[in-house]
PDB file of C-alpha atoms in Angstrom:
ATOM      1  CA  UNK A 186      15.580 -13.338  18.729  1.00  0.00           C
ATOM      2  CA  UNK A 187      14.144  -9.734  19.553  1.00  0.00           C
ATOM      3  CA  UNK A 188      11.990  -9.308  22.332  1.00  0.00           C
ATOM      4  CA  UNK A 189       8.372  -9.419  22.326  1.00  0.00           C
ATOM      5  CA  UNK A 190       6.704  -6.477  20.232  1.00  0.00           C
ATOM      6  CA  UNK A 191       9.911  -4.849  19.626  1.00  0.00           C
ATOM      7  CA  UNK A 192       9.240  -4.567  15.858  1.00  0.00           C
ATOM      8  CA  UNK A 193       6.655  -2.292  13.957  1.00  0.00           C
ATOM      9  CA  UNK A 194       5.751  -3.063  10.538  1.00  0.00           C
ATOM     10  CA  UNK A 195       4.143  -0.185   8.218  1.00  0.00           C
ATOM     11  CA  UNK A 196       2.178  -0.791   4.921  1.00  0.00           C
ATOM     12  CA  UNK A 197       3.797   2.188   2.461  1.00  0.00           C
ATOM     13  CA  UNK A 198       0.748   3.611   0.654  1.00  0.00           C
ATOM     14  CA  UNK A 199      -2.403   5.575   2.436  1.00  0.00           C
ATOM     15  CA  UNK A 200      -0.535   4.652   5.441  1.00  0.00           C
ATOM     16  CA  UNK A 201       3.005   6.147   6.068  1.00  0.00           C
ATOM     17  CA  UNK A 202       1.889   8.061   3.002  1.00  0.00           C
ATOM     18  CA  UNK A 203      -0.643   9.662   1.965  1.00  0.00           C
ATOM     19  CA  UNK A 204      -2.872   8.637  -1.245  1.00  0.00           C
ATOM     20  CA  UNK A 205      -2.155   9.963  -4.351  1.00  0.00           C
ATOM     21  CA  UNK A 206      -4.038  13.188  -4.938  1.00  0.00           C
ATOM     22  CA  UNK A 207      -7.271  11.831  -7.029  1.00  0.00           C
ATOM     23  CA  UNK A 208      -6.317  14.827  -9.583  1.00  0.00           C
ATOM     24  CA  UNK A 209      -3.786  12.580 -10.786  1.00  0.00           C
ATOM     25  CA  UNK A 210      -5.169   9.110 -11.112  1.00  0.00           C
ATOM     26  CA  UNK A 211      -8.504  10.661 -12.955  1.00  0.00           C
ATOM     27  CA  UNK A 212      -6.371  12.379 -15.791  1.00  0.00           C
ATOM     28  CA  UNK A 213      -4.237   9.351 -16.250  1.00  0.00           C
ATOM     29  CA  UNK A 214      -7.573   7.211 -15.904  1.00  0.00           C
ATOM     30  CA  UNK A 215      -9.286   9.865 -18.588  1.00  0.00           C
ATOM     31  CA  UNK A 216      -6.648  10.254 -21.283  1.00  0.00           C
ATOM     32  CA  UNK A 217      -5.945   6.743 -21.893  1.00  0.00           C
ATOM     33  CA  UNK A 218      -9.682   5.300 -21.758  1.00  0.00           C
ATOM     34  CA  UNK A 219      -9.923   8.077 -24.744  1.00  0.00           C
ATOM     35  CA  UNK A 220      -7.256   6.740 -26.770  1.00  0.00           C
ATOM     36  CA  UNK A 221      -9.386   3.130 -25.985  1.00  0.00           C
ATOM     37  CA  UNK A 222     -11.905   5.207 -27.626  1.00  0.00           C
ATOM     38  CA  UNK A 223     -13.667   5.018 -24.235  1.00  0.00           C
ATOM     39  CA  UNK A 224     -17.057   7.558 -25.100  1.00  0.00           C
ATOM     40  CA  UNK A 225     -18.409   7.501 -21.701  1.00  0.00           C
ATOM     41  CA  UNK A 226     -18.551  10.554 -19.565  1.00  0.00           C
ATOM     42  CA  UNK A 227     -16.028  11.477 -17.856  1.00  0.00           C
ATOM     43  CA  UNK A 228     -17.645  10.110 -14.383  1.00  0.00           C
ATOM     44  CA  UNK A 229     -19.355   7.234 -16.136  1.00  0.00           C
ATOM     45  CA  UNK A 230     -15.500   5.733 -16.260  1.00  0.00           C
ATOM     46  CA  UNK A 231     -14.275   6.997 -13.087  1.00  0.00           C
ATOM     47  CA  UNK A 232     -17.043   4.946 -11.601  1.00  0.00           C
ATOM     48  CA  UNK A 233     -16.793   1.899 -13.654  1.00  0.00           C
ATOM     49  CA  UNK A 234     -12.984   1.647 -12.901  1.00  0.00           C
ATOM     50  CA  UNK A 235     -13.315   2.116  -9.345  1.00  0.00           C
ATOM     51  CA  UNK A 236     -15.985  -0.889  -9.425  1.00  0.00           C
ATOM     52  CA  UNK A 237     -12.968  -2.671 -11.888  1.00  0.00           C
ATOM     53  CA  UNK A 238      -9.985  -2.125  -9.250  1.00  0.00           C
ATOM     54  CA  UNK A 239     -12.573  -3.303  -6.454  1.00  0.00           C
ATOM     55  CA  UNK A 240     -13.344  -6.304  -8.359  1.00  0.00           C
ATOM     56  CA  UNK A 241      -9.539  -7.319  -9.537  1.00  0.00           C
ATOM     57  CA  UNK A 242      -8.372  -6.638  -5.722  1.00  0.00           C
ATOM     58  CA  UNK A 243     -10.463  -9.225  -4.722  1.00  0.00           C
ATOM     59  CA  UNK A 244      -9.284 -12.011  -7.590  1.00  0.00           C
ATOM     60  CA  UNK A 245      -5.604 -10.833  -7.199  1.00  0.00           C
ATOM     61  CA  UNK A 246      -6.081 -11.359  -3.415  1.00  0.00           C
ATOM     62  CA  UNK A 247      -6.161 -14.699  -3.735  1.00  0.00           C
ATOM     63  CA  UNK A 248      -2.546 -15.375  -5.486  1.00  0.00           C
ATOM     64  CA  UNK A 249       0.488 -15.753  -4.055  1.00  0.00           C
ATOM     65  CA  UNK A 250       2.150 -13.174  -6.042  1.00  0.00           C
ATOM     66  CA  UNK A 251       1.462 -10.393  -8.773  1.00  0.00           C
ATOM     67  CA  UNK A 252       3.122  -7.469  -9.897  1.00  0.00           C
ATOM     68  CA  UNK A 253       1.690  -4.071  -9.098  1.00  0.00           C
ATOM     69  CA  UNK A 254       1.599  -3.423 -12.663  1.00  0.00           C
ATOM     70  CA  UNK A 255      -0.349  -5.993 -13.789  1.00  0.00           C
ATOM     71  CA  UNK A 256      -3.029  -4.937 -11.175  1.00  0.00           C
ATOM     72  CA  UNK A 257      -3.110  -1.779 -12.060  1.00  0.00           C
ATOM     73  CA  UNK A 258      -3.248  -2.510 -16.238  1.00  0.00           C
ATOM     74  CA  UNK A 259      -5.728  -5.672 -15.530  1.00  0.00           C
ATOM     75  CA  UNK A 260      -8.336  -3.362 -13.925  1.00  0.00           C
ATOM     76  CA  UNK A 261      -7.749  -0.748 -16.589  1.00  0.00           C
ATOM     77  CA  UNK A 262      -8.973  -3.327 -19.294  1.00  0.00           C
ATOM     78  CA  UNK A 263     -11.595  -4.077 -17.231  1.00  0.00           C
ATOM     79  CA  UNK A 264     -12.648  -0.862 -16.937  1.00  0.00           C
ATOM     80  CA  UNK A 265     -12.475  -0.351 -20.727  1.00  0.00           C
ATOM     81  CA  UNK A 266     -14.290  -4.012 -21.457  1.00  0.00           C
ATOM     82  CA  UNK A 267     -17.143  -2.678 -19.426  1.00  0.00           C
ATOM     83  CA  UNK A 268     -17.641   0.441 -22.443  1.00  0.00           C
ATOM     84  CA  UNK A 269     -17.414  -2.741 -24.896  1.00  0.00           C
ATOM     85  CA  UNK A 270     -14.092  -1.430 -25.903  1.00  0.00           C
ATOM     86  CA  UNK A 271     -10.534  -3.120 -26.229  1.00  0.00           C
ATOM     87  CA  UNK A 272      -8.053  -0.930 -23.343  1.00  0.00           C
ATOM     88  CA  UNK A 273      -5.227  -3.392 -24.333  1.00  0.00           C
ATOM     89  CA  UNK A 274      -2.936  -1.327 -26.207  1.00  0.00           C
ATOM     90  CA  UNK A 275      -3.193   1.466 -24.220  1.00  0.00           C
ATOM     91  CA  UNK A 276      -3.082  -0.561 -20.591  1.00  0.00           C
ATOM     92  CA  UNK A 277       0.923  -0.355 -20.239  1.00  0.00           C
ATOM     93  CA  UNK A 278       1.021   3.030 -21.334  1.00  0.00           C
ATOM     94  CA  UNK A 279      -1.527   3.745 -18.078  1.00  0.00           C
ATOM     95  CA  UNK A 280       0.297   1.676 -15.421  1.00  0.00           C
ATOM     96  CA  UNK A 281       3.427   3.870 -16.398  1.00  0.00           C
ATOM     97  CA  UNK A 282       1.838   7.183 -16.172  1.00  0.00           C
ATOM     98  CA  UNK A 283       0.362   6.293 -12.891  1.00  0.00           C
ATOM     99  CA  UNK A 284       4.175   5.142 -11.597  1.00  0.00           C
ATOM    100  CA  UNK A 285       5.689   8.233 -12.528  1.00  0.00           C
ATOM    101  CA  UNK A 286       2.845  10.207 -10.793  1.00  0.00           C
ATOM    102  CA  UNK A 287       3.344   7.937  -7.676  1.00  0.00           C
ATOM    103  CA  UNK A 288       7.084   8.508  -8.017  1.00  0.00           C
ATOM    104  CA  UNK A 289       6.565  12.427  -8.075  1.00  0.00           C
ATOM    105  CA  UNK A 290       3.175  13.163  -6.183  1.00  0.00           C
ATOM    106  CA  UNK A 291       3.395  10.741  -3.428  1.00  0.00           C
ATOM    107  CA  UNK A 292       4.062  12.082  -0.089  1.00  0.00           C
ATOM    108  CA  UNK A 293       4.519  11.105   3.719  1.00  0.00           C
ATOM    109  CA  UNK A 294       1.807  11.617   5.909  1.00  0.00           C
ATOM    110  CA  UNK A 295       1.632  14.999   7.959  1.00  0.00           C
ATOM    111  CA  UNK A 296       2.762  12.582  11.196  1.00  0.00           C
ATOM    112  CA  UNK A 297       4.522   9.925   9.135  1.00  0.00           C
ATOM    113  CA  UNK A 298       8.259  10.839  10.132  1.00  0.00           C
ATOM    114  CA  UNK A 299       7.667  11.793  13.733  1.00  0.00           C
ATOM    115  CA  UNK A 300       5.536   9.047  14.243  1.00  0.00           C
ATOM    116  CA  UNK A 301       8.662   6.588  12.824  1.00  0.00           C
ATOM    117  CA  UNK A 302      11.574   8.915  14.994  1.00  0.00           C
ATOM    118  CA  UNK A 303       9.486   8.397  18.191  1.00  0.00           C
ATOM    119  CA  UNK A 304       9.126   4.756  17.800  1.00  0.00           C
ATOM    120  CA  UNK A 305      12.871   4.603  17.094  1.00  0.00           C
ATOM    121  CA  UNK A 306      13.849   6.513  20.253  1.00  0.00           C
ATOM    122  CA  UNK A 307      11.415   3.872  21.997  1.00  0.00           C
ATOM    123  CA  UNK A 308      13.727   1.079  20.758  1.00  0.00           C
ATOM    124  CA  UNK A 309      11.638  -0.611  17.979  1.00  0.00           C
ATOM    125  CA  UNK A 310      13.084  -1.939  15.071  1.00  0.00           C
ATOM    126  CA  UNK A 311      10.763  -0.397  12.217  1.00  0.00           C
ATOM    127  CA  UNK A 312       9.870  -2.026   8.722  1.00  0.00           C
ATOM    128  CA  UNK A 313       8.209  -1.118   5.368  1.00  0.00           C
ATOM    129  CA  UNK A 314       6.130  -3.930   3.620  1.00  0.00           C
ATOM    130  CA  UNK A 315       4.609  -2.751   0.491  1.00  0.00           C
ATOM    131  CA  UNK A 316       2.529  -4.817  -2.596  1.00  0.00           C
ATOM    132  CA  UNK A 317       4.524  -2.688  -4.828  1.00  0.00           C
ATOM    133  CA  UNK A 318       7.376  -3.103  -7.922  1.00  0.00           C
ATOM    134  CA  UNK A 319      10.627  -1.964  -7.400  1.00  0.00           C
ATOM    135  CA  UNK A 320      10.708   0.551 -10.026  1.00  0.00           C
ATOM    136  CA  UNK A 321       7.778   2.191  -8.454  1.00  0.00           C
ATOM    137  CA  UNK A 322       9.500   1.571  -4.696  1.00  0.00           C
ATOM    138  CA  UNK A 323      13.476   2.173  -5.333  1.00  0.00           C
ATOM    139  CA  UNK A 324      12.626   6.226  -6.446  1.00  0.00           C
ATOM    140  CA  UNK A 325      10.549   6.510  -3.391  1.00  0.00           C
ATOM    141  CA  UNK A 326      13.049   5.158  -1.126  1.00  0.00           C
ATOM    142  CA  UNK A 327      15.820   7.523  -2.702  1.00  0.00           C
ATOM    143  CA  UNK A 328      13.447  10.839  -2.428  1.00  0.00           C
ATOM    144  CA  UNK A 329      12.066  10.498   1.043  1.00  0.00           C
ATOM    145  CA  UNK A 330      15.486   8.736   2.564  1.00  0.00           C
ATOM    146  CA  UNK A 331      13.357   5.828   4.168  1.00  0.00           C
ATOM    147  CA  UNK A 332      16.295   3.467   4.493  1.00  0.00           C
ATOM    148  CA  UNK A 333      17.752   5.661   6.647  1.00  0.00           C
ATOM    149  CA  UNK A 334      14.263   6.213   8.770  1.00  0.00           C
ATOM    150  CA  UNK A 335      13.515   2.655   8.932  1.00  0.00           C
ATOM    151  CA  UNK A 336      15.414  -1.240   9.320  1.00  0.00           C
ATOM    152  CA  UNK A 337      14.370  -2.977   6.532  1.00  0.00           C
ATOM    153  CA  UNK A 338      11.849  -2.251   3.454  1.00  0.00           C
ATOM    154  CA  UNK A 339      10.582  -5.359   1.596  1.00  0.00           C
ATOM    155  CA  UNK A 340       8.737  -5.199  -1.641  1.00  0.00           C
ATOM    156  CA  UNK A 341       6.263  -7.518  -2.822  1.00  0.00           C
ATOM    157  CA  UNK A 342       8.231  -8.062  -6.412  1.00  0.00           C
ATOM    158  CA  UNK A 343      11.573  -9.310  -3.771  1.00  0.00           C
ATOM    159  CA  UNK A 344       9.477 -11.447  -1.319  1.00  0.00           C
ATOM    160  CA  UNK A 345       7.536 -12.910  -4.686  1.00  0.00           C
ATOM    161  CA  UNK A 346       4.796 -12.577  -2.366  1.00  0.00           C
ATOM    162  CA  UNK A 347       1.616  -9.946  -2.200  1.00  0.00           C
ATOM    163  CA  UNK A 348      -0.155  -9.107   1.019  1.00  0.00           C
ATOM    164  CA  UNK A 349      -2.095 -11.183   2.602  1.00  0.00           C
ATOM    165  CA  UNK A 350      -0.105 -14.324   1.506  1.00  0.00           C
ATOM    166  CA  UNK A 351       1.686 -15.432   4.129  1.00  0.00           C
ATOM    167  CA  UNK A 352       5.431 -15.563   2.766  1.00  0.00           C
ATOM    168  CA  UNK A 353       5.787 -11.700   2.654  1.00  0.00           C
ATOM    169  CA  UNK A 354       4.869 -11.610   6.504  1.00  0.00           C
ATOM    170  CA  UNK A 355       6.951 -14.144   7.233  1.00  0.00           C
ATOM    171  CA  UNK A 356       9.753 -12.830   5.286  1.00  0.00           C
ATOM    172  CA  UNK A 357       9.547  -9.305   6.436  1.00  0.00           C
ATOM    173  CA  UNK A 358       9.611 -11.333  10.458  1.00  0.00           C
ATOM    174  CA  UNK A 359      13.000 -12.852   9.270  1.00  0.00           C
ATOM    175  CA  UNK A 360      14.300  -9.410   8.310  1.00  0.00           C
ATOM    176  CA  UNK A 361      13.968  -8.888  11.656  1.00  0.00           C
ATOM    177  CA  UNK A 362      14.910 -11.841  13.365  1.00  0.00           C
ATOM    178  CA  UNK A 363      11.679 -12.085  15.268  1.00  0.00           C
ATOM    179  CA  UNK A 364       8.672 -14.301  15.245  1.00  0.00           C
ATOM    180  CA  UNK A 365       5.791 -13.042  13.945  1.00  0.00           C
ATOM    181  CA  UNK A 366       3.985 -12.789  17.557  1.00  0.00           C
ATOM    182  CA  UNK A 367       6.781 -10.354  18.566  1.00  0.00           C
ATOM    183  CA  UNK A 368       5.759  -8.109  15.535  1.00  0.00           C
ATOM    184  CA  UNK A 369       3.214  -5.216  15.103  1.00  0.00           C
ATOM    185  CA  UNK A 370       1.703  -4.038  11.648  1.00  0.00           C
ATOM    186  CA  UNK A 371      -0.042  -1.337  11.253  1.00  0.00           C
ATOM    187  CA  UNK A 372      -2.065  -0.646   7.331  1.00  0.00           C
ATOM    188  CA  UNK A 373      -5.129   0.976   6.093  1.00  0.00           C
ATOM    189  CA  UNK A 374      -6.243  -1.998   4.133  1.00  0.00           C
ATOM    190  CA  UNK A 375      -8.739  -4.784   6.307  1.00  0.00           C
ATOM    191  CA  UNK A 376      -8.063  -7.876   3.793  1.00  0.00           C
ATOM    192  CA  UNK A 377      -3.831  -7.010   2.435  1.00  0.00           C
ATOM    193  CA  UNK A 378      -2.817  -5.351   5.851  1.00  0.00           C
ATOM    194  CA  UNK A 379      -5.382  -6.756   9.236  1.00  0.00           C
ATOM    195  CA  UNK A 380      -6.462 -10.139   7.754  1.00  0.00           C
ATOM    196  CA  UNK A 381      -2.580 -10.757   6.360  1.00  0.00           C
ATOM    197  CA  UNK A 382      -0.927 -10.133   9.491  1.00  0.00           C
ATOM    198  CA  UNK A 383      -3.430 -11.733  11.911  1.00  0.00           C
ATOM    199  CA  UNK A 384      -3.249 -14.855   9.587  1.00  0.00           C
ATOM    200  CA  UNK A 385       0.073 -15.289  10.982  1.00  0.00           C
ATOM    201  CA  UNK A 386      -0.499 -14.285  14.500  1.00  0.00           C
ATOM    202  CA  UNK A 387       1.106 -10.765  14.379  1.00  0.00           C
ATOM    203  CA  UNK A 388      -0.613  -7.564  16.501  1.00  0.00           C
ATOM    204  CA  UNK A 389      -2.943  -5.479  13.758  1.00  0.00           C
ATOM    205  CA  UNK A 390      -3.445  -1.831  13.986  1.00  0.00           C
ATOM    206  CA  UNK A 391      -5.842  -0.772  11.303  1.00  0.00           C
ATOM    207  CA  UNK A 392      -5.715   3.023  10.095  1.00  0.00           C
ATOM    208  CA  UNK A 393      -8.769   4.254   9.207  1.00  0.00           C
ATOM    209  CA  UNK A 394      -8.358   7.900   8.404  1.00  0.00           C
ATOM    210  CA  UNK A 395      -9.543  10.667  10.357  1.00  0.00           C
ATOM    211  CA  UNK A 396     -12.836  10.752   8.457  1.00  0.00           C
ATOM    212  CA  UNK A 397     -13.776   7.332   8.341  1.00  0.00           C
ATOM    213  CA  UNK A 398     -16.937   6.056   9.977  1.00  0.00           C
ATOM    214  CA  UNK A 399     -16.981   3.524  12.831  1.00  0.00           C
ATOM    215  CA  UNK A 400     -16.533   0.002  10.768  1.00  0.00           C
ATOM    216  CA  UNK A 401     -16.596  -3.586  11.302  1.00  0.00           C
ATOM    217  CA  UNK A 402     -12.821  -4.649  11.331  1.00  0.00           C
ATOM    218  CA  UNK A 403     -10.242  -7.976  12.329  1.00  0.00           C
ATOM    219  CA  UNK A 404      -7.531  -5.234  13.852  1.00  0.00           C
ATOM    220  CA  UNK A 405      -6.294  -5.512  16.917  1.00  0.00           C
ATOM    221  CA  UNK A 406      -6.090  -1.755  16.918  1.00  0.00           C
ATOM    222  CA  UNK A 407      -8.018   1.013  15.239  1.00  0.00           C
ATOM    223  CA  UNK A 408      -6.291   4.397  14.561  1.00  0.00           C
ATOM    224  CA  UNK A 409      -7.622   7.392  12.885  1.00  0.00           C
ATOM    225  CA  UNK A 410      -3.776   8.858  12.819  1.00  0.00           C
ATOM    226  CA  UNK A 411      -0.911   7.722  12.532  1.00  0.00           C
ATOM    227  CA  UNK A 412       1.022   9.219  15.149  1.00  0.00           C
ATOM    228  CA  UNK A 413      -2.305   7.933  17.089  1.00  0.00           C
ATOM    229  CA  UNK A 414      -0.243   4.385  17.567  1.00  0.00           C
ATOM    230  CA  UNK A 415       2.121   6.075  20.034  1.00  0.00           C
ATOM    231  CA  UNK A 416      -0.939   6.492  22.606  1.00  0.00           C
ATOM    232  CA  UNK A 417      -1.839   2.598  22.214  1.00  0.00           C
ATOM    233  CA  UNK A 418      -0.408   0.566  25.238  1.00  0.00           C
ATOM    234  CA  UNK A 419       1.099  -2.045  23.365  1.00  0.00           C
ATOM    235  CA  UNK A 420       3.920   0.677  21.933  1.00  0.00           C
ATOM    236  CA  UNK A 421       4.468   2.135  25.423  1.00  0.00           C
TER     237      UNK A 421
END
């Protein structure tokens, strides 16, 4: 076994990188809700898909495991069911144009790889747990050389298990041979990332972003950065 805190966990998106430009997600959002023969205005279905991906977090929260895809297609349709209109045939068709965008727009945070090379040189072992599919994950992992920056990355689609079920945390620990107490995670989200990992007793740091207003949170930890964890006492 490792010693105690000697391994940091990182969620992958809007936390070692940085959200997907909203450029992107709107025009993928916009041209397929108009082949749904979606009518609304433009803003009428931005807003009524954000309330849609709120709404199917929550449900999908509660299983065990889900693919991102689904997710992402399921609140799509919902989206397009709130318009009184059908978005099933062109649901798959979104999910895939939003992959490739992830695949080719997503990028590490300003502070992401200095953040990871200091806590290296400190002596942590470093991991990546992500609720994502492999064939959005795998390209990532090739582009940005994060195998090679990290110890272990761990999909949801391999564990069979989304944040904040239990097995993913627990699998990601074993990657590590350490028990979860002797493991830090640090994630933007307060239900997938702080209420997942203090359900089975590891440190949470929650990152907030630099413009986010004080908020009632489970973490541990609050950042506003991400190279802000190397000031916290714990990772001393």
């Amino acid at each position: 076994m490792t010693t105690k805190r000697s391994v940091v966990l990182f969620d992958l998106g809007e936390t070692l990188f940085e959200p997907l430009p909203r450029a992107f997600g709107e025009r993928n959002l916009l041209k397929f809700a108009r082949q749904a023969d979606v009518g609304e205005s433009d803003q009428s279905v931005i807003e009524s898909f954000a309330k849609a991906k709120s709404e199917v977090a929550q449900e999908f929260s509660k299983r065990m495991f889900y693919e991102h895809r689904e997710f992402i297609a399921t609140a799509f349709m919902r989206c397009c069911e709130s318009f009184g209109n059908d978005g099933d045939a062109a649901a798959d068709a979104y999910a895939m144009a939003q992959r490739d965008d992830v695949i080719e727009h997503l990028s590490p945070r300003a502070d992401c790889f200095l953040t990871l090379e200091e806590l290296n040189r400190r002596g942590y072992r470093l991991g990546i747990v992500s609720n994502i599919d492999n064939d959005w994950l795998r390209p990532l992992i090739d582009r940005w050389q994060l195998s090679e920056r990290v110890n272990a990355i761990l999909s949801s689609e391999t564990a069979r298990s989304c944040k904040p079920d239990e097995r993913i945390f627990q699998l990601a620990c074993a990657q590590h041979d350490c028990a979860p107490s002797q493991a830090i995670f640090i994630g933007d989200d307060e239900r997938n990332d702080v209420l997942g990992a203090n359900g089975v007793g590891m440190t949470s740091i929650l990152l907030t972003g630099a413009e986010a207003q004080p908020t009632s949170t489970a973490a541990n930890f609050t950042i506003q950065r991400l190279s802000n964890a190397l000031s916290l006492e714990i990772l001393d």
